[in-house]
Short mmCIF file of C-alpha atoms in Angstrom, two decimals:
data_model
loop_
_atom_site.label_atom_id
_atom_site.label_comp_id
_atom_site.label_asym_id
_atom_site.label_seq_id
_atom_site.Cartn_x
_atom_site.Cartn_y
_atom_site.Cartn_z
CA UNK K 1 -38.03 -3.42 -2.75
CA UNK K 2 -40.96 -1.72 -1.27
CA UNK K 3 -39.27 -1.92 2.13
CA UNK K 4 -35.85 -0.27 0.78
CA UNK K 5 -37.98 2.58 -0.41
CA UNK K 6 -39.60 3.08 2.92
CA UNK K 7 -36.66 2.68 5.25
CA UNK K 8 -33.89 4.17 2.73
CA UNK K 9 -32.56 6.50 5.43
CA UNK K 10 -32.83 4.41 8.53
CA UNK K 11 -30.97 1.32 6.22
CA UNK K 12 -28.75 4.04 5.37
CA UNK K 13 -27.88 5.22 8.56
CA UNK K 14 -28.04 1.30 10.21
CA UNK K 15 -25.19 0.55 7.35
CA UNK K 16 -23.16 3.72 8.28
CA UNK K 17 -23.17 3.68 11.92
CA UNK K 18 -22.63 -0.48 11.25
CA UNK K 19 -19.54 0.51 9.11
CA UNK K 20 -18.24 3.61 11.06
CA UNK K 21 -17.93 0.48 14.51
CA UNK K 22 -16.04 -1.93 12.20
CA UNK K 23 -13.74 0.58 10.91
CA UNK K 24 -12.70 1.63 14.28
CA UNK K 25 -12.93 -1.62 15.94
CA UNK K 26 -10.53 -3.12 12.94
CA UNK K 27 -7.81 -0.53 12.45
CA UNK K 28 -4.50 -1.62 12.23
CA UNK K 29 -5.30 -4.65 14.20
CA UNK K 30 -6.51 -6.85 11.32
CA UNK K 31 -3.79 -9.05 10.94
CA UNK K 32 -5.02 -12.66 9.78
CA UNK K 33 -7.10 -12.62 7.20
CA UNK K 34 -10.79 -13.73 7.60
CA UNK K 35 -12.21 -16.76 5.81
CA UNK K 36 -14.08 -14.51 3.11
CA UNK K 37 -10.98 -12.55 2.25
CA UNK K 38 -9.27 -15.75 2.02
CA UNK K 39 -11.85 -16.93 -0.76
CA UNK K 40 -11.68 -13.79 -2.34
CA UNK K 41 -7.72 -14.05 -2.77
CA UNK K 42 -8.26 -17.66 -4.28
CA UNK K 43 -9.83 -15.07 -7.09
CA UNK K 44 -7.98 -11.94 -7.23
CA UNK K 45 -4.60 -13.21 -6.30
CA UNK K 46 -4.09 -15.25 -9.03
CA UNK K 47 -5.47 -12.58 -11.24
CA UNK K 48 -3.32 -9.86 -10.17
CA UNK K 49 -0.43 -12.36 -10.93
CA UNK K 50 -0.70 -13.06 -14.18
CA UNK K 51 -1.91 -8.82 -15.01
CA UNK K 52 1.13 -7.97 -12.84
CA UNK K 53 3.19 -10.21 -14.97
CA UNK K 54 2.21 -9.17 -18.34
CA UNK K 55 2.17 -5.64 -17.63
CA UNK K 56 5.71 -5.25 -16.45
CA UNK K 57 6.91 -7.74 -19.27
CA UNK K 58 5.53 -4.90 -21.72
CA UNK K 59 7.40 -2.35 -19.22
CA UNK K 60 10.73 -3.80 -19.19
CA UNK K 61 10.25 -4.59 -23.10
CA UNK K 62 9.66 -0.91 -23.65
CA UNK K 63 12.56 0.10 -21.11
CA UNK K 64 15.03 -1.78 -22.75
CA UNK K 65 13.96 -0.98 -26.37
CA UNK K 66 14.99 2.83 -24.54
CA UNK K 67 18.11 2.19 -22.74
CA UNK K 68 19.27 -0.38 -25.99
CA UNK K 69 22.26 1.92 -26.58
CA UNK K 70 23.39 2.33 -23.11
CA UNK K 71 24.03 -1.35 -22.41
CA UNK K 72 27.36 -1.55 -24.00
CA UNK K 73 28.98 1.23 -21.96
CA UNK K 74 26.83 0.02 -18.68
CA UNK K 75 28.11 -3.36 -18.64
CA UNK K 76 31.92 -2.04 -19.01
CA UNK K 77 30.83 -0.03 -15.78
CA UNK K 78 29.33 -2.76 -14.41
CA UNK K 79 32.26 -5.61 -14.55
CA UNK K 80 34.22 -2.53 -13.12
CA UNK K 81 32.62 -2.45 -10.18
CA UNK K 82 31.72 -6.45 -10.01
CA UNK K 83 36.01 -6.49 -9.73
CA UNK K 84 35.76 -3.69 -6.85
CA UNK K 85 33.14 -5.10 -5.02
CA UNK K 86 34.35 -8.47 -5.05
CA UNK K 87 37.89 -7.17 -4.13
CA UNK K 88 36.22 -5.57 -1.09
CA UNK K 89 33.95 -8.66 -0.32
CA UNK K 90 37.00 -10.83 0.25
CA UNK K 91 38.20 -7.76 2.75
CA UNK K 92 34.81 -7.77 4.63
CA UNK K 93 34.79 -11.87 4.99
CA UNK K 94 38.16 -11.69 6.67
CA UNK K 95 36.63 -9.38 9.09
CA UNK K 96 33.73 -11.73 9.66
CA UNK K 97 35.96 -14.50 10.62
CA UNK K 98 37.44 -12.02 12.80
CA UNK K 99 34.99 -10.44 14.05
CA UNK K 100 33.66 -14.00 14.83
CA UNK K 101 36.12 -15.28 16.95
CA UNK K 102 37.20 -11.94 18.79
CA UNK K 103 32.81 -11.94 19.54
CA UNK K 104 33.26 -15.88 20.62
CA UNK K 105 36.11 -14.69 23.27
CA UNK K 106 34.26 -11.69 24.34
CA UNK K 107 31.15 -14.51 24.69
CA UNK K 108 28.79 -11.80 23.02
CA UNK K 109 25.97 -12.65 20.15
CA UNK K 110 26.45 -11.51 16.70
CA UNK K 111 24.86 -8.79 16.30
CA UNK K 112 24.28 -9.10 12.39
CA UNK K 113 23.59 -12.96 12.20
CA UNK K 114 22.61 -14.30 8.85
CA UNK K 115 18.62 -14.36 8.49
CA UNK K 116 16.73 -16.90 6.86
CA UNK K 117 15.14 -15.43 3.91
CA UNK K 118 12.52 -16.46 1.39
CA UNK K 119 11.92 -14.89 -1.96
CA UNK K 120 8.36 -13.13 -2.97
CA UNK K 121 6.73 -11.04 -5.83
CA UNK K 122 5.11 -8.37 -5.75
CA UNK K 123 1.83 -8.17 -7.45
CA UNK K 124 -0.29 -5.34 -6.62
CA UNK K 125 0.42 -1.96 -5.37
CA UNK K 126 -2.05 -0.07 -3.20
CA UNK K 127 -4.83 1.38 -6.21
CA UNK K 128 -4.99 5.01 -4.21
CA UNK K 129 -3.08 8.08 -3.86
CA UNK K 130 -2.41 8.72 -0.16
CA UNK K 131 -0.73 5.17 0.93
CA UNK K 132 2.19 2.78 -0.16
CA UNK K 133 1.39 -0.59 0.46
CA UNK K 134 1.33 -3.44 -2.11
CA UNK K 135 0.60 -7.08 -1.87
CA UNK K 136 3.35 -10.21 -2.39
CA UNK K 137 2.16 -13.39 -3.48
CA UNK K 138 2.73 -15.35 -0.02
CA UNK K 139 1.34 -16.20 2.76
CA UNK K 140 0.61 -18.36 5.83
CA UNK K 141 0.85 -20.90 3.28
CA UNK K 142 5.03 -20.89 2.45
CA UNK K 143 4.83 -20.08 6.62
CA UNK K 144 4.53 -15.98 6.76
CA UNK K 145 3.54 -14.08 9.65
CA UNK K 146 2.70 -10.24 10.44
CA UNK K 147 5.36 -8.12 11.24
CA UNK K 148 7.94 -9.47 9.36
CA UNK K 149 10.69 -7.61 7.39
CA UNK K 150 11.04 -7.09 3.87
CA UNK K 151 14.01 -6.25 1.81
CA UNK K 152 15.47 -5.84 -1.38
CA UNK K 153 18.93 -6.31 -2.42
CA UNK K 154 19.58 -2.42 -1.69
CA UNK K 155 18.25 -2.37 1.65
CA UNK K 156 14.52 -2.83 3.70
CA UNK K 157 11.23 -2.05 2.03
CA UNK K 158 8.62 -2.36 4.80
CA UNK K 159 6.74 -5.25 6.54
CA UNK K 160 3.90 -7.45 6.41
CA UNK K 161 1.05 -6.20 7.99
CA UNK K 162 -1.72 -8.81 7.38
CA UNK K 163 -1.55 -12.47 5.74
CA UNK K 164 -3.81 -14.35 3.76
CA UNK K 165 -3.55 -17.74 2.64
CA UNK K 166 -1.85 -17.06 -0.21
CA UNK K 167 -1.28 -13.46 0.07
CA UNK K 168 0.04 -11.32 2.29
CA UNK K 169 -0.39 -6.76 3.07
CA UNK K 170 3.18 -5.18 3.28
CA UNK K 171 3.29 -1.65 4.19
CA UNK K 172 6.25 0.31 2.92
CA UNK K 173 8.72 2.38 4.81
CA UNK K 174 7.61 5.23 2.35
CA UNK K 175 3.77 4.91 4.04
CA UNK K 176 2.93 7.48 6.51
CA UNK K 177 2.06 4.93 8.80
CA UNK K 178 5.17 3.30 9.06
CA UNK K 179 8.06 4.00 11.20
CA UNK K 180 11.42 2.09 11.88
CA UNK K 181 13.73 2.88 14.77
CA UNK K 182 16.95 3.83 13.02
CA UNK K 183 20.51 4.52 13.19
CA UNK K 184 22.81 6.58 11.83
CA UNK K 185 26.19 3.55 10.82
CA UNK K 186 28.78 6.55 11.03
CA UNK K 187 27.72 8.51 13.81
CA UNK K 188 25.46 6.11 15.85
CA UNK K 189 22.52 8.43 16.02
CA UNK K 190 19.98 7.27 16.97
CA UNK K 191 16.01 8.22 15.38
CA UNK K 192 12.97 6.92 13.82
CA UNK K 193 12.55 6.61 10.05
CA UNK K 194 8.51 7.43 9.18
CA UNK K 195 6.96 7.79 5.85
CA UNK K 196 5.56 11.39 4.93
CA UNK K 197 2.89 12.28 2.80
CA UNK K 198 4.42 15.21 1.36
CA UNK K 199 7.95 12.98 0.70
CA UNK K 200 6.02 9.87 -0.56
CA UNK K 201 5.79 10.61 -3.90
CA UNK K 202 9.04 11.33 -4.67
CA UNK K 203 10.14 8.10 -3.46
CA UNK K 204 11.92 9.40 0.21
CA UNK K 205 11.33 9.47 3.95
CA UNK K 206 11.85 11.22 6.71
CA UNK K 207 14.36 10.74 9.85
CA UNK K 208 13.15 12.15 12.94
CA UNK K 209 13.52 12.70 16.54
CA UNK K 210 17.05 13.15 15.91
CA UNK K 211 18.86 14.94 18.91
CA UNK K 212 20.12 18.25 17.63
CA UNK K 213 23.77 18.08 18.91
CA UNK K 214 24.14 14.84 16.75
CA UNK K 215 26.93 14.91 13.97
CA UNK K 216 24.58 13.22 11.33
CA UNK K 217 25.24 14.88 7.58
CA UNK K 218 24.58 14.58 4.35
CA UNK K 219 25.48 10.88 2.92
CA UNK K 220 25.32 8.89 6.36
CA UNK K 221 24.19 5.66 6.02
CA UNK K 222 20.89 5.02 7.74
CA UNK K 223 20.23 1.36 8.88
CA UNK K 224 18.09 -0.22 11.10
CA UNK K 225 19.17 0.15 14.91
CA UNK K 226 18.80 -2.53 17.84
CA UNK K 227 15.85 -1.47 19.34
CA UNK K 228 13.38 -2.22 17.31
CA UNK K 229 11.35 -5.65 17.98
CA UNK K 230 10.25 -5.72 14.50
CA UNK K 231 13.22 -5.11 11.93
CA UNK K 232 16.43 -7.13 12.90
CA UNK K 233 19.65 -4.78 13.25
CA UNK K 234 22.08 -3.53 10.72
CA UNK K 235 19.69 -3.21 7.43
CA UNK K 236 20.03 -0.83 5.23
CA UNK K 237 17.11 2.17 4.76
CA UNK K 238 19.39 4.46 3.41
CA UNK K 239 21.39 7.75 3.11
CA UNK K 240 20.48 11.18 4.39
CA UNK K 241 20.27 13.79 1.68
CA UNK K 242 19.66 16.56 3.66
CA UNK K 243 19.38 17.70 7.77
CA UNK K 244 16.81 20.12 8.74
CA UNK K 245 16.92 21.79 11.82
CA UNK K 246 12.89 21.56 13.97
CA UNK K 247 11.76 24.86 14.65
CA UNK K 248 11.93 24.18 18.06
CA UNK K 249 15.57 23.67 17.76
CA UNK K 250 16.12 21.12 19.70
CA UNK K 251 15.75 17.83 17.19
CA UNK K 252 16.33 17.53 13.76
CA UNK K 253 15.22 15.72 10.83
CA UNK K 254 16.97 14.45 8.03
CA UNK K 255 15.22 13.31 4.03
CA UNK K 256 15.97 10.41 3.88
CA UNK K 257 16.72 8.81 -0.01
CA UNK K 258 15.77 4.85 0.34
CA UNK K 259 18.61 2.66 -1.16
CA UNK K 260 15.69 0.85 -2.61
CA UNK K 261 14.18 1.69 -5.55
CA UNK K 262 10.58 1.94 -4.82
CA UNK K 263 9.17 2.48 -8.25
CA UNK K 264 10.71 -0.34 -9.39
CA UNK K 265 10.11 -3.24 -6.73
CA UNK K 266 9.56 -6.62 -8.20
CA UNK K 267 11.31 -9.62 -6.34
CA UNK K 268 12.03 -8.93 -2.20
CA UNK K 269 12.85 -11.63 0.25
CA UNK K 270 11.13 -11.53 3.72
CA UNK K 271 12.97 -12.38 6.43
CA UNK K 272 11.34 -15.34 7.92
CA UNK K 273 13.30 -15.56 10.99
CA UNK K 274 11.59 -14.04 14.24
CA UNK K 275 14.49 -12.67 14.96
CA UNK K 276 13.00 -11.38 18.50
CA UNK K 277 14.45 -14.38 19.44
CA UNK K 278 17.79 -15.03 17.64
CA UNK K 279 19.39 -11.73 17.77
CA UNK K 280 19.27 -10.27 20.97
CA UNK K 281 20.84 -7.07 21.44
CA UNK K 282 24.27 -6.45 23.26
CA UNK K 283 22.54 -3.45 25.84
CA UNK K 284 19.40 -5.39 26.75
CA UNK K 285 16.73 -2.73 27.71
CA UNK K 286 14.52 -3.88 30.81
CA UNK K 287 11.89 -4.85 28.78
CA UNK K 288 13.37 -6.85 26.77
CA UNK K 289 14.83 -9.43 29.14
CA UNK K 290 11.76 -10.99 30.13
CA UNK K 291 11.45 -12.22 26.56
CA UNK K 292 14.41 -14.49 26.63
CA UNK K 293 13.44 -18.15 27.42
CA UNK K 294 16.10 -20.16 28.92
CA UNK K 295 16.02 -22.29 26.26
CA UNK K 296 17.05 -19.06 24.34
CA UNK K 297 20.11 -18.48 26.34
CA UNK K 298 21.10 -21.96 25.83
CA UNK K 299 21.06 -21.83 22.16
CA UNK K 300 22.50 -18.83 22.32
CA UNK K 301 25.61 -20.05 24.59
CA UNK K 302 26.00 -22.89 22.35
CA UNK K 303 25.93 -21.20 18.84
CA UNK K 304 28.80 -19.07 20.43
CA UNK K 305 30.91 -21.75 20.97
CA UNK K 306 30.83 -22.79 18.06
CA UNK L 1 -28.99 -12.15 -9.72
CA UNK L 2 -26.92 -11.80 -13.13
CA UNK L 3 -26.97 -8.27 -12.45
CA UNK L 4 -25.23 -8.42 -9.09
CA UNK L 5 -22.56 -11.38 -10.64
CA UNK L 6 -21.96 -9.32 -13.60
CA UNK L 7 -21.22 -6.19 -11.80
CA UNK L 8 -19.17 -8.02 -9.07
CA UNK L 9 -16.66 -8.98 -12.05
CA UNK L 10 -16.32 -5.87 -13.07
CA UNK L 11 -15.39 -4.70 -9.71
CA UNK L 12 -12.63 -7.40 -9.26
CA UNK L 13 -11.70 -6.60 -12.85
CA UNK L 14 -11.30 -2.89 -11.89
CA UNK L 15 -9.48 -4.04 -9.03
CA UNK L 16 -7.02 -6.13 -10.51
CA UNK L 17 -6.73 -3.96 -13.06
CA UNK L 18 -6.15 -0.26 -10.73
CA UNK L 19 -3.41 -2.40 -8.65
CA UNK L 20 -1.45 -3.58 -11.17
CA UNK L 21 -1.86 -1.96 -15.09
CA UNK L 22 -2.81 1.54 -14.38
CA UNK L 23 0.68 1.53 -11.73
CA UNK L 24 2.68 1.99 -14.98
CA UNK L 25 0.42 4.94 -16.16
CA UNK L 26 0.60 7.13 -12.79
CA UNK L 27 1.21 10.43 -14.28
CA UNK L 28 3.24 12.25 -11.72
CA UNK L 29 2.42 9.32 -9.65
CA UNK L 30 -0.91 10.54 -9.21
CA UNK L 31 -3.46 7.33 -10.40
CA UNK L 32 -6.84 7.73 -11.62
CA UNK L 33 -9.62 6.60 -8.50
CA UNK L 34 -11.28 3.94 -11.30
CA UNK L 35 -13.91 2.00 -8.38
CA UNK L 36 -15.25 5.77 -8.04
CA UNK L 37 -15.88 6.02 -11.59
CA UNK L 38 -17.54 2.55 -11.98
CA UNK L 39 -19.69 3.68 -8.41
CA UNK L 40 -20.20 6.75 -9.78
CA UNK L 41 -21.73 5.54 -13.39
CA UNK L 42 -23.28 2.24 -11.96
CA UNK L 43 -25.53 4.72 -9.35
CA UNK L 44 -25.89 7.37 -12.17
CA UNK L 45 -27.32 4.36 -14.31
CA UNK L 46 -28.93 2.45 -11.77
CA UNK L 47 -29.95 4.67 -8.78
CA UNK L 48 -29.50 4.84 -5.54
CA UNK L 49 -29.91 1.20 -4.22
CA UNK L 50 -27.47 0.12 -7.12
CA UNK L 51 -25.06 2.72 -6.52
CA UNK L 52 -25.27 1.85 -2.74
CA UNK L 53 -24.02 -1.85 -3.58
CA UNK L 54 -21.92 -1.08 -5.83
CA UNK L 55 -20.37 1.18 -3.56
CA UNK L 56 -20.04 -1.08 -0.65
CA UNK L 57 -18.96 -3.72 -2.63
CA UNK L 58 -15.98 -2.06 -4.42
CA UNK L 59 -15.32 -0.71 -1.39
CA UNK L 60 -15.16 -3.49 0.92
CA UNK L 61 -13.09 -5.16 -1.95
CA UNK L 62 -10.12 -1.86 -1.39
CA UNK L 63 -10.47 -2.55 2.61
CA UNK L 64 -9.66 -6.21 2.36
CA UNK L 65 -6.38 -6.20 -0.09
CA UNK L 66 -5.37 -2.98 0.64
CA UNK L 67 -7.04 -1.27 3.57
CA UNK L 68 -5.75 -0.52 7.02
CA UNK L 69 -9.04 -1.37 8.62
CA UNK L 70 -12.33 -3.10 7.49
CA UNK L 71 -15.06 -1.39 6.52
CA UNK L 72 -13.18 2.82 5.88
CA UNK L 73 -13.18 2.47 1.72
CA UNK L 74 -16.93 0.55 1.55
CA UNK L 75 -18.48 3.66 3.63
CA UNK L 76 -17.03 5.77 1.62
CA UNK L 77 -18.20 3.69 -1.43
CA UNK L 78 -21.92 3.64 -0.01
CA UNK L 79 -21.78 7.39 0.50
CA UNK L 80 -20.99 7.93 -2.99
CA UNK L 81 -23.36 5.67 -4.51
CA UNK L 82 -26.01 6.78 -2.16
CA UNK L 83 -25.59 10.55 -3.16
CA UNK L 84 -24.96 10.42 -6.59
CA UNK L 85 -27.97 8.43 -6.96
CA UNK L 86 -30.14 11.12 -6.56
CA UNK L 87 -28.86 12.48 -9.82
CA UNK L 88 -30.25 9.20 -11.14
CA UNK L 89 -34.14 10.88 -11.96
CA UNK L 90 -34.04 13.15 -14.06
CA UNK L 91 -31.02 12.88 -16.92
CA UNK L 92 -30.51 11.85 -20.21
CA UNK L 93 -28.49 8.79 -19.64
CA UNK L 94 -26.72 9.26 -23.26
CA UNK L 95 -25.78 13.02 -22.15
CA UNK L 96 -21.69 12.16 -21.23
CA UNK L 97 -21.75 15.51 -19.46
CA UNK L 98 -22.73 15.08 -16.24
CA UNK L 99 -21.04 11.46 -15.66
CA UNK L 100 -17.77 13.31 -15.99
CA UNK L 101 -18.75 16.02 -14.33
CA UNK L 102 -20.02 14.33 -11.52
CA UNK L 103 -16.40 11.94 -11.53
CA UNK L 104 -14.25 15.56 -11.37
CA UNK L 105 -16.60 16.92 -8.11
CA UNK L 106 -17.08 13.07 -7.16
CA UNK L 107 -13.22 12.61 -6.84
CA UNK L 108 -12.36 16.51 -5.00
CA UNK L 109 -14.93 14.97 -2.65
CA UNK L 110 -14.07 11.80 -1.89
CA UNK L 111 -9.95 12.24 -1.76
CA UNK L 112 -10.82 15.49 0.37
CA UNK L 113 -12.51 13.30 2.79
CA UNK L 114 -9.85 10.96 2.54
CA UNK L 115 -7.29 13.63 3.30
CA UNK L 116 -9.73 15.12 6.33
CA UNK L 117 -10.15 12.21 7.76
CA UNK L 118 -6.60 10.82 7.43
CA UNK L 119 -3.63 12.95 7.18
CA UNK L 120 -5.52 15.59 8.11
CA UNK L 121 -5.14 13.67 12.09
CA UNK L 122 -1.56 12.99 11.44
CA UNK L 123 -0.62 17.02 11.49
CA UNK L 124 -0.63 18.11 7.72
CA UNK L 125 -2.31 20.99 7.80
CA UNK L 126 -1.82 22.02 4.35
CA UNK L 127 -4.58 21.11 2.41
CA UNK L 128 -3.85 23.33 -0.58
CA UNK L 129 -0.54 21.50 -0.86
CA UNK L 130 -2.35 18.16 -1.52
CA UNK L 131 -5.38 19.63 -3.23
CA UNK L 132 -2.91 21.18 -5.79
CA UNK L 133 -0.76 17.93 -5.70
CA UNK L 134 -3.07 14.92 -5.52
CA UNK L 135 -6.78 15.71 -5.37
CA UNK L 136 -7.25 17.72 -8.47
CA UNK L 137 -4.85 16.17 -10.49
CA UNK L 138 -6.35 12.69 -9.63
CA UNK L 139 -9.93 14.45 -10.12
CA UNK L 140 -8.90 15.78 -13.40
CA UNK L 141 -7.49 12.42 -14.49
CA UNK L 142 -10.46 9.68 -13.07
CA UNK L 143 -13.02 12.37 -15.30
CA UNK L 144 -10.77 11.77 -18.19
CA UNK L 145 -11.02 8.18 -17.74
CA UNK L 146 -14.54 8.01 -16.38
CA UNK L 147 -15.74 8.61 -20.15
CA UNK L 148 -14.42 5.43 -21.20
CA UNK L 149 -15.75 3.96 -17.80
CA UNK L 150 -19.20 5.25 -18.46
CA UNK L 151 -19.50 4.39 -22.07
CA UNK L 152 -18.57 0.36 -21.22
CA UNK L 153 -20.94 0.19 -18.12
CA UNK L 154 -23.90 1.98 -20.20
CA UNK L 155 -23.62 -0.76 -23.09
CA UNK L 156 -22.92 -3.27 -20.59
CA UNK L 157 -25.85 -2.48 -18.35
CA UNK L 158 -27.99 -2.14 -21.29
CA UNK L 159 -27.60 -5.23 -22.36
CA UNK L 160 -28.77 -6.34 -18.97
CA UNK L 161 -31.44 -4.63 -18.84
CA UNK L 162 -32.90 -5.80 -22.36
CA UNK L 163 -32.19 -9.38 -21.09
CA UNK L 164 -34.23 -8.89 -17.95
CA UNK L 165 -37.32 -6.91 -19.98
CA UNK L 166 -38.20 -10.31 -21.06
CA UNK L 167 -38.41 -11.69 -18.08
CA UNK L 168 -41.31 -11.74 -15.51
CA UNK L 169 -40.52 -8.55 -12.98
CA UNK L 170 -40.40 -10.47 -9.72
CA UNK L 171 -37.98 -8.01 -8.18
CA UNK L 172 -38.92 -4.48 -9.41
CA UNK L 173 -35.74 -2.04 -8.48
CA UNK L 174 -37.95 1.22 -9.09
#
């Protein structure tokens, strides 16, 4: 120890300078986890799975020992709108078929095909103040990969940013370093969703780059557009609660209220299908038709005949 | 060597234990920074080699399950442990005082470097806005919580420490 006490500031510095290089060499480009954090998620994962567990079993015990004496009432409301919704679902099917074969004659993709999914917990949520990511409890293991989507039954939470063996980073669409190209479903306006710091904690986000003769209000329905190459098309972020002018004047932004409730997330699906591949876009952008293989085009051709 | 085990639990412990229990008791969804207390009481108890360790190690623990890149949270952990063990010479390690103390400036600190450092580069400006809204509520909070912190690692680390009186020194920290 007589050589720490010596060299304390030249070890100190050594260790910063080391640490300052592997910070910037590493930023937002780890995306397979290394051997060591590997081992270490044989430890904490499991760990943080059974804590996560137990702590929002006493949650939802407390919760419900709250809300006892609305349940009554809510499941009236409830079985009122199962009836609406499933009125309207038969509604939407026939469209599908429709919309199927009038897409087959038109020899067009769908543009919302059916993803393969695969359900996840979540077990930890990012320990800090500033950032909104969380870990699941999958990984390369059950066949996950960076970069793909997450959602909820209300509409998309984020995406994985780095997998483990058995775990895997997501990054929210709340986190400031996040941002989805977006649409607006009524309108068609287009713009990015981002996180914000400011809008974080109170659970919203932020539409921007919106171009300020667009007709986008309060209560449009924000979903995912077609030009991302990370989020397939037509998911729901979603609505706009308010439009605010840039003082430039000439974009907007809208606040953006999540149809997922991010206090609350527990079970998502990821949506294991590279979709880069399987959902190609109607207007394919120049860049983006260099990507298609031709045994792409074939599948393609053929799942439209069918 | 038990020393460096024992406190390695403690930091996946805290881990585990920030990412998961202490989500449900965010209090205006501002959470207490518990590694920083546990670096801040380990190097207060230990001195500056310790708190260096401890430092790097619960930080290097934040970069890998949480992080963005590898090595941002375990400089800021070395940092930390490196200048709070100064404070390490000459105090009364059953005076609670200055542990908390040092956890409330401690926390401004380190979430004001954060902030400089992070959001600062993505175009808020406003620092009041998040010193009034995250960093002093989060430093008010981790000093709160640093007193139980402090009071666990002291007994803890004096149990080491009788354990180890016993034995021949062959790795004198001091």
């Amino acid at each position: 120890m007589n050589f720490f006490n010596t060299y304390k500031k030249q070890i100190l510095y050594l260790v910063i300078a080391l640490l300052v290089i592997l910070a910037f060499f590493t930023v937002g480009k780890k995306t397979k986890a290394t051997p060591i954090d590997n081992m270490l998620g044989f430890i904490v994962t499991p760990a943080q799975n059974i804590s996560s567990s137990v702590s929002s079993w006493f949650s939802s015990k407390i919760s419900s020992f709250k809300d006892d004496t609305n349940i009554a009432e809510e499941n009236a409301e409830l079985k009122a709108q199962v009836e609406l919704l499933e009125a309207e679902n038969k509604r939407l099917s026939m469209y599908e078929e429709e919309n199927k074969r009038l897409s087959a004659l038109l020899d067009i993709s769908q543009k919302y095909p059916d993803y393969e999914t695969t359900g996840t917990n979540v077990i930890a949520k990012d320990p800090g103040n500033w950032f909104f990511t969380f870990t699941i409890d999958k990984g390369t293991k059950d066949g996950l990969a960076p970069d793909m989507a997450l959602t909820d039954a209300g509409g998309l939470v984020g995406r994985i940013t780095e997998c483990g063996y058995i775990y895997s980073k997501v990054e929210s669409i709340l986190d400031s370093r996040s941002s989805v190209s977006a649409m607006s479903l009524r309108t068609g306006d287009l713009g990015v969703v981002k996180g914000d710091y400011t809008l974080m904690n109170d659970g919203l986000c932020k539409m921007e780059y919106i171009d300020a003769e667009s007709e986008i209000m309060k209560g449009d329905e924000i979903v995912t557009s077609y030009l991302s190459d990370i989020y397939p098309s037509g998911i729901t972020i979603g609505y706009v609660k308010e439009v605010i002018t840039d003082e430039n004047g000439l974009t907007k932004y809208a606040v953006i209220e999540p149809s997922v409730d991010f206090k609350h997330i527990s079970t998502l699906l990821v949506i294991t299908d590279s979709f880069a591949q399987s959902a190609l876009p109607e207007e394919n952008t120049p860049e983006e038709i260099p990507q298609q293989t031709p045994a792409d085009l074939q599948n393609q051709s053929s799942g439209d005949e069918q | 060597m038990k020393r460096a085990v024992i406190i390695f639990i403690i930091l996946i412990f805290n881990l585990v234990f920030q990412s998961t229990v202490l989500q449900y008791f965010r209090i205006n969804s501002v959470i207490p920074n518990t590694a920083l207390a546990v670096i801040i009481s380990m190097a207060l108890l230990r001195g500056r080699l310790e708190g260096c360790l401890t430092g790097f190690a619960a930080g290097i623990l934040q970069d890998i399950f949480f992080g963005n890149s590898l090595g941002y949270y375990a400089l800021l952990g070395v940092l930390s442990g490196y200048i709070i063990g100064r404070f390490n010479h000459n105090y009364y390690r059953e005076n609670y005082a200055l542990p908390v103390f040092l956890c409330f400036t401690g926390t401004l600190i380190y979430e004001s470097a954060v902030f400089f450092t992070g959001a600062f580069f993505d175009g808020y400006l406003n620092y009041f806005y998040f010193l009034i809204n995250i960093i002093l509520p989060e430093a008010v909070y981790t000093a709160v919580v640093s007193i139980v912190i402090y009071r666990i690692l002291f007994s803890v680390n004096d149990r080491i420490e009788k354990s180890e009186k016993y034995k021949r020194k062959l790795f004198s920290i001091k």
